[in-house]
Short mmCIF file of C-alpha atoms in Angstrom, two decimals:
data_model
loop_
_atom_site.label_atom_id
_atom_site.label_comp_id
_atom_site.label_asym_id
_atom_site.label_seq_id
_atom_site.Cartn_x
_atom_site.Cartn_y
_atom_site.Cartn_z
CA UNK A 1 0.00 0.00 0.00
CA UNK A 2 1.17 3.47 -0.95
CA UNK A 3 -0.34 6.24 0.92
CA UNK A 4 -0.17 9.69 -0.30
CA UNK A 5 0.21 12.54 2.66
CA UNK A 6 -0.22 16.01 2.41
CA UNK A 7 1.68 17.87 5.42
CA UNK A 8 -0.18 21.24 5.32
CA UNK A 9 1.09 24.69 4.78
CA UNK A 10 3.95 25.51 7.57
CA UNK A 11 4.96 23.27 10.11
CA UNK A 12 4.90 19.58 11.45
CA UNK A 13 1.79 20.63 13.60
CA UNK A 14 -0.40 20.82 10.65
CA UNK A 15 -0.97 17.45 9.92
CA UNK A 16 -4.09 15.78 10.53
CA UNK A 17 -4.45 13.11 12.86
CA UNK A 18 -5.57 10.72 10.16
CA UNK A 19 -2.14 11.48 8.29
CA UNK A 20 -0.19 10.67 11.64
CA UNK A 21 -1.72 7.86 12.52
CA UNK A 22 -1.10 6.86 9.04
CA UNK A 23 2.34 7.75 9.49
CA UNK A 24 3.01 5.96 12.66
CA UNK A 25 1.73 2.44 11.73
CA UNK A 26 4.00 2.73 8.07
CA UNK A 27 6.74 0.96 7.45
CA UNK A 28 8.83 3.33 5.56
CA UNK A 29 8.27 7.44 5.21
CA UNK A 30 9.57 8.92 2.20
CA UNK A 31 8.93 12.21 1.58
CA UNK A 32 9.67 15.60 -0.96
CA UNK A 33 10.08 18.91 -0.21
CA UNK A 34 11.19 20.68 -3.64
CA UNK A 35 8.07 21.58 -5.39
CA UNK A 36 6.91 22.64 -2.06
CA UNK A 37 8.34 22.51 2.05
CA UNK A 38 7.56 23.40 5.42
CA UNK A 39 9.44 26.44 6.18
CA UNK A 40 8.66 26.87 10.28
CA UNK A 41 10.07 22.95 10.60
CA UNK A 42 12.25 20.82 9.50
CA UNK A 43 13.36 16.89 9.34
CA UNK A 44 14.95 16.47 12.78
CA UNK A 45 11.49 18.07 13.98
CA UNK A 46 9.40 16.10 11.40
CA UNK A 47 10.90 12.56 12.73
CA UNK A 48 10.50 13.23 16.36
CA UNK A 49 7.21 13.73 15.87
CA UNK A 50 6.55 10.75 14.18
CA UNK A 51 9.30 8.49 15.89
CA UNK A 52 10.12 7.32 12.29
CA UNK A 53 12.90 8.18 9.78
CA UNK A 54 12.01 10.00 6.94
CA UNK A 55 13.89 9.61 3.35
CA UNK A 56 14.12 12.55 1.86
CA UNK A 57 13.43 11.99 -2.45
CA UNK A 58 15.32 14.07 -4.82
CA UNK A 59 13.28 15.15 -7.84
CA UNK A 60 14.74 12.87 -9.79
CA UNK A 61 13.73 9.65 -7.20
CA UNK A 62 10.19 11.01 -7.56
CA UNK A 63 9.86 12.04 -11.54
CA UNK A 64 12.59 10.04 -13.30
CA UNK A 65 13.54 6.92 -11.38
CA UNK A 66 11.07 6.01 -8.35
CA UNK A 67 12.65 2.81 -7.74
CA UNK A 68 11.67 2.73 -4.13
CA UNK A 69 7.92 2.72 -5.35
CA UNK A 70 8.32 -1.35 -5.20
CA UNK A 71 8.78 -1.15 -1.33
CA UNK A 72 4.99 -0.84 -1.49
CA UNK A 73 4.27 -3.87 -3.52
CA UNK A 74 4.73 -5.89 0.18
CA UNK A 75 5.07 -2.68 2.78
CA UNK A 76 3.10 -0.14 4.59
CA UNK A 77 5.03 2.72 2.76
CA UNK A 78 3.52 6.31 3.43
CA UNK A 79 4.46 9.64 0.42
CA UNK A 80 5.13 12.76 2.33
CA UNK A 81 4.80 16.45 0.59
CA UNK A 82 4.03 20.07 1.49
CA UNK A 83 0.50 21.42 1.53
CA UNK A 84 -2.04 18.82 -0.16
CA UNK A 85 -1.06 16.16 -1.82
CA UNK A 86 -2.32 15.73 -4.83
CA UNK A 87 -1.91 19.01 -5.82
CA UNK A 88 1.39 18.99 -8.23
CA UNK A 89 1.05 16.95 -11.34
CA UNK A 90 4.17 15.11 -10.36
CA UNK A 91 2.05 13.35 -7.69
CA UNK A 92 -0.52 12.36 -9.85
CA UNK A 93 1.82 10.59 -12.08
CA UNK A 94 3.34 8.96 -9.17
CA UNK A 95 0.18 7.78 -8.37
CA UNK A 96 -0.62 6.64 -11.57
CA UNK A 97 3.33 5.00 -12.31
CA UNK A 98 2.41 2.83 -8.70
CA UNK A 99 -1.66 1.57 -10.29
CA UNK A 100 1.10 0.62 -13.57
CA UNK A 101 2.79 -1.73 -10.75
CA UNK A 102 -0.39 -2.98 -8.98
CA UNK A 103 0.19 -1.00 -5.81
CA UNK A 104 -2.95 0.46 -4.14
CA UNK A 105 -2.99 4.12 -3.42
CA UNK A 106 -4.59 5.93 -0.67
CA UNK A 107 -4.92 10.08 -0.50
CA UNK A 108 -4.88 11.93 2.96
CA UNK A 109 -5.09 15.55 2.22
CA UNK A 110 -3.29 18.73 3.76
CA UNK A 111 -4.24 22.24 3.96
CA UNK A 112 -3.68 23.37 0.40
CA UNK A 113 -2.09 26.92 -1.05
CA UNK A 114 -4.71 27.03 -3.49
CA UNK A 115 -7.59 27.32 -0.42
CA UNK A 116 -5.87 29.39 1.67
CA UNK A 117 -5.23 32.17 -0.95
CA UNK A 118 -8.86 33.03 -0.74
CA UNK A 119 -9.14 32.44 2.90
CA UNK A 120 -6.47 35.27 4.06
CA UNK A 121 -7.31 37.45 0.76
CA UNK A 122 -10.95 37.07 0.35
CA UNK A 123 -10.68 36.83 -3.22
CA UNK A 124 -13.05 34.02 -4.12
CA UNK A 125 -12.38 30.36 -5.18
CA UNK A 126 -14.63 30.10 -8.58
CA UNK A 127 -12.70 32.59 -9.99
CA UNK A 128 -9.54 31.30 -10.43
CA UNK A 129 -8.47 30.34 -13.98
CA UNK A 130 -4.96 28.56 -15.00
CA UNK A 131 -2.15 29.02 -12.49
CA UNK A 132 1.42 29.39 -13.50
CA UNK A 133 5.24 29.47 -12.21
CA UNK A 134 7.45 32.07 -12.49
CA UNK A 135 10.72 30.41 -12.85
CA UNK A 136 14.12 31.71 -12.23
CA UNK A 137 15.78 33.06 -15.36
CA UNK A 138 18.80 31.60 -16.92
CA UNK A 139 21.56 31.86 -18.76
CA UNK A 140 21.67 30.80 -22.37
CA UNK A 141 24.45 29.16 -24.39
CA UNK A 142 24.86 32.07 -25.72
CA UNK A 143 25.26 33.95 -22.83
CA UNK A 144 21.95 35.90 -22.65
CA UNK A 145 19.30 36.27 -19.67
CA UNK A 146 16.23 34.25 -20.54
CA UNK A 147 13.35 35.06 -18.88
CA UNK A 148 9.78 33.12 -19.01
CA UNK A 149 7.22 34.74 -20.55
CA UNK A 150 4.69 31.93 -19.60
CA UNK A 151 3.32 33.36 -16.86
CA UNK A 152 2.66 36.57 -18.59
CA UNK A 153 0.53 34.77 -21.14
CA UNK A 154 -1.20 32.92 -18.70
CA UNK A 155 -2.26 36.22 -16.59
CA UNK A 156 -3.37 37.76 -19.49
CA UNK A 157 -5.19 34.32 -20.92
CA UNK A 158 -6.98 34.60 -17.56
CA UNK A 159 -7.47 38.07 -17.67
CA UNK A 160 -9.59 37.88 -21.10
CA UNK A 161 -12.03 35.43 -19.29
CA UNK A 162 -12.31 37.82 -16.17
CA UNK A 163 -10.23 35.30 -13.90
CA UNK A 164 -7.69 35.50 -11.17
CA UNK A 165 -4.41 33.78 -11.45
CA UNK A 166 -2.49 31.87 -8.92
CA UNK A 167 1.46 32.44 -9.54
CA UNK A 168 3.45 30.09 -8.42
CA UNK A 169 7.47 30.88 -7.32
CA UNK A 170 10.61 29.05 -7.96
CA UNK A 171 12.42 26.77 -5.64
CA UNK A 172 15.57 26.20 -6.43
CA UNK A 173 18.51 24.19 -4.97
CA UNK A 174 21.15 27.11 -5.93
CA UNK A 175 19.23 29.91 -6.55
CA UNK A 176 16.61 29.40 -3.43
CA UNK A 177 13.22 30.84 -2.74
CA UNK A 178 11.62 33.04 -5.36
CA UNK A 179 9.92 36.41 -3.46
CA UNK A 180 7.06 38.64 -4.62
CA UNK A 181 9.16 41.12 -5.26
CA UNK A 182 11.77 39.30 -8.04
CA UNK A 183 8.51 38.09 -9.19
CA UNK A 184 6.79 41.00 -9.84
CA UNK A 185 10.12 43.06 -11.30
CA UNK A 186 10.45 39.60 -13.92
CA UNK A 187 6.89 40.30 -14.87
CA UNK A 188 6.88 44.08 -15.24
CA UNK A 189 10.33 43.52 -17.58
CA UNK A 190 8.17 41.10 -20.31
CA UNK A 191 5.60 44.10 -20.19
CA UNK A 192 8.24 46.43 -20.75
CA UNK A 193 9.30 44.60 -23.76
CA UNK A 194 5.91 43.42 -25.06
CA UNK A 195 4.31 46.55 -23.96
CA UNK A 196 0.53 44.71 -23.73
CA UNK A 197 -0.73 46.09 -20.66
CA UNK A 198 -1.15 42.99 -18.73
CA UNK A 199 0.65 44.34 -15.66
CA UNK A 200 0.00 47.93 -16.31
CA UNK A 201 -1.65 49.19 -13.76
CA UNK A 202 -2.53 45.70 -12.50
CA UNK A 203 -3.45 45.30 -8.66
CA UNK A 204 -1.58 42.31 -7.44
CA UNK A 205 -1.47 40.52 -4.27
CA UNK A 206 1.79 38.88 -2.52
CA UNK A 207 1.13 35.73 0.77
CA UNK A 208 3.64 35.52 2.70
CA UNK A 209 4.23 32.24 5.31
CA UNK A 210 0.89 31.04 4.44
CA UNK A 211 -0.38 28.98 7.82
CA UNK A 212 1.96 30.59 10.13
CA UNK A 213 1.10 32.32 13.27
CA UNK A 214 2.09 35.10 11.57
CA UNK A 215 1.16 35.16 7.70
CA UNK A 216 1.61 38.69 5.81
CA UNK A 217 -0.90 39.67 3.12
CA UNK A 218 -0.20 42.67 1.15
CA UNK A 219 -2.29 43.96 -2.30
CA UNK A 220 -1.06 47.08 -4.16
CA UNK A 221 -0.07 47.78 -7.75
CA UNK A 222 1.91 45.79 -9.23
CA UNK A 223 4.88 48.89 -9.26
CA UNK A 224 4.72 49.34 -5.77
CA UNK A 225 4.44 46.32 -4.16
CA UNK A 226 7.43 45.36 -5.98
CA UNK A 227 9.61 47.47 -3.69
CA UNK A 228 7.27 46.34 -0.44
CA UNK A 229 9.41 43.84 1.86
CA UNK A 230 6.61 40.50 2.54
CA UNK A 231 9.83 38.81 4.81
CA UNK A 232 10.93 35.26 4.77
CA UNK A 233 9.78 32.64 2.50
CA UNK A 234 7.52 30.64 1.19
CA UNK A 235 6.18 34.05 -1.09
CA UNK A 236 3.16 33.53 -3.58
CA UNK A 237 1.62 35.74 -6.39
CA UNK A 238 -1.97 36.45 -7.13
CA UNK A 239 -2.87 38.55 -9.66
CA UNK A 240 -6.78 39.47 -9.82
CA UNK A 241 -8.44 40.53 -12.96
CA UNK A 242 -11.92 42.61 -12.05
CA UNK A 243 -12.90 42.47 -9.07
CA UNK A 244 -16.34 42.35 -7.13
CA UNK A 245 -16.86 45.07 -4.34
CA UNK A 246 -16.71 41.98 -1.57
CA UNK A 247 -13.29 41.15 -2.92
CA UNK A 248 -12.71 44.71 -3.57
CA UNK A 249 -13.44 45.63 0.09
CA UNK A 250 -11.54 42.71 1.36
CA UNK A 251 -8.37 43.54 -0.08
CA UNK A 252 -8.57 47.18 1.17
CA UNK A 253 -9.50 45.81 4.73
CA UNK A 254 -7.26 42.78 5.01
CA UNK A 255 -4.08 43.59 3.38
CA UNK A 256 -4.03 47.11 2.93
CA UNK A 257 -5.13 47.83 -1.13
CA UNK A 258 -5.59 51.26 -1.80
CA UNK A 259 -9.05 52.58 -1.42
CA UNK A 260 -9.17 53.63 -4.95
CA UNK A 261 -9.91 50.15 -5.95
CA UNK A 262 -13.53 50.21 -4.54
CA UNK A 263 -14.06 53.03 -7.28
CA UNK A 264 -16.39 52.29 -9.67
CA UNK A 265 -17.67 48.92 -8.38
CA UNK A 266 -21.17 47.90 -7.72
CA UNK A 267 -22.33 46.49 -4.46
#
């Protein structure tokens, strides 16, 4: 049996207790923290908790050789990751890549990003489009700064169909947590080149330590917030399209939009 466990948003204390319990009666705990981790814990913590080892995947144990996948064939072996846990595509196809084997596959879910972005915003959950991720930029061979424009198309995809967009940011080994604000300045430099207007203007909203005690929540336009400092890690990047006066007012109230975003908006 393979049981898939999603860990919640910030520390070892948001598991549920159906996910420990799980936990605690598995023989072997692997788990992944690169597409997303728990920032206020870490493995030492993680393992006293559950008075079990944990082995730690690299992305390429999970997406390109997941040999320890046959430990389930004849073991209680629980999947550990950040948030909820079927969330990331890679998960899926791990689930899928252990039916291929004849494992079965259980889900216990987490606290996920994608609900708590309305919850501490108040923008609301049916109006989400496509998400994206704003990766780092890179060099070419040839020596020149690439950056995605991906996300810039998918904002402004979303933004034709009156939709919000989730924006995912970068984890990398060497290059480390993506903020709000090298988000936002990546952004503003593809509308400086392609000049379309997307982020023109555009209100935007950074989340900051999302489940913490202490979770910052700041909306502004997209040139000012750039320069506003949202503190440690893990950032994420919500750009609205039109807004309805409840989300409107809730932006304003809860993380300090200007008022001159209620202009113009029915109630």
């Amino acid at each position: 049996m393979l049981t898939f466990i999603g860990l919640g948003l910030f520390d070892e204390n948001d598991i549920s207790l159906k996910g420990l319990e799980a936990i605690k009666n598995a023989d072997m705990v692997f788990a992944e923290f690169y597409t997303s981790c728990l920032m206020g814990s870490n493995i030492e913590r993680l393992e006293e908790l559950y008075g079990k080892k944990v082995n730690v995947l690299s992305r390429e144990d999970v997406e390109i050789s997941p040999d320890w996948l046959a430990e389930a064939k004849d073991k209680n072996v629980v999947f550990l990751t950040g948030g909820d846990t079927m969330v990331s595509t890679t998960h899926v196809d791990l689930r899928l890549r252990a039916k291929d084997l004849g494992i079965d596959t259980k889900l216990i879910h987490g606290a996920s990003i994608a609900s708590a972005i309305c919850g501490l915003s108040g923008l609301q959950n049916y109006r989400f489009g496509k998400s994206s991720t704003i990766p780092h930029p890179y060099t070419s061979s040839r020596g020149v700064t690439v950056i995605s424009e991906t996300p810039y198309d998918t904002i402004k995809l979303n933004k034709e169909h009156n939709m919000h967009t989730t924006v995912f940011l970068d984890i990398d080994k060497d290059k480390g947590y993506m903020t709000v604000n090298q988000a936002l300045e990546l952004l503003l430099k593809v509308e400086d080149k392609r000049g379309e207007g997307v982020m023109e203007d555009a209100i935007v909203v950074g989340i900051a330590r999302a489940g913490s005690d202490v979770p910052v929540v700041k909306a502004g336009y997209a040139h000012t917030l750039k320069d506003e400092d949202l503190g440690e890690p893990l950032h994420i990047l919500v750009v609205p399209a039109s807004l309805h006066f409840i989300e409107a007012e809730a932006l304003v109230k809860l993380a300090g939009a200007p008022e001159s975003i209620l202009e113009g908006l029915d109630d």
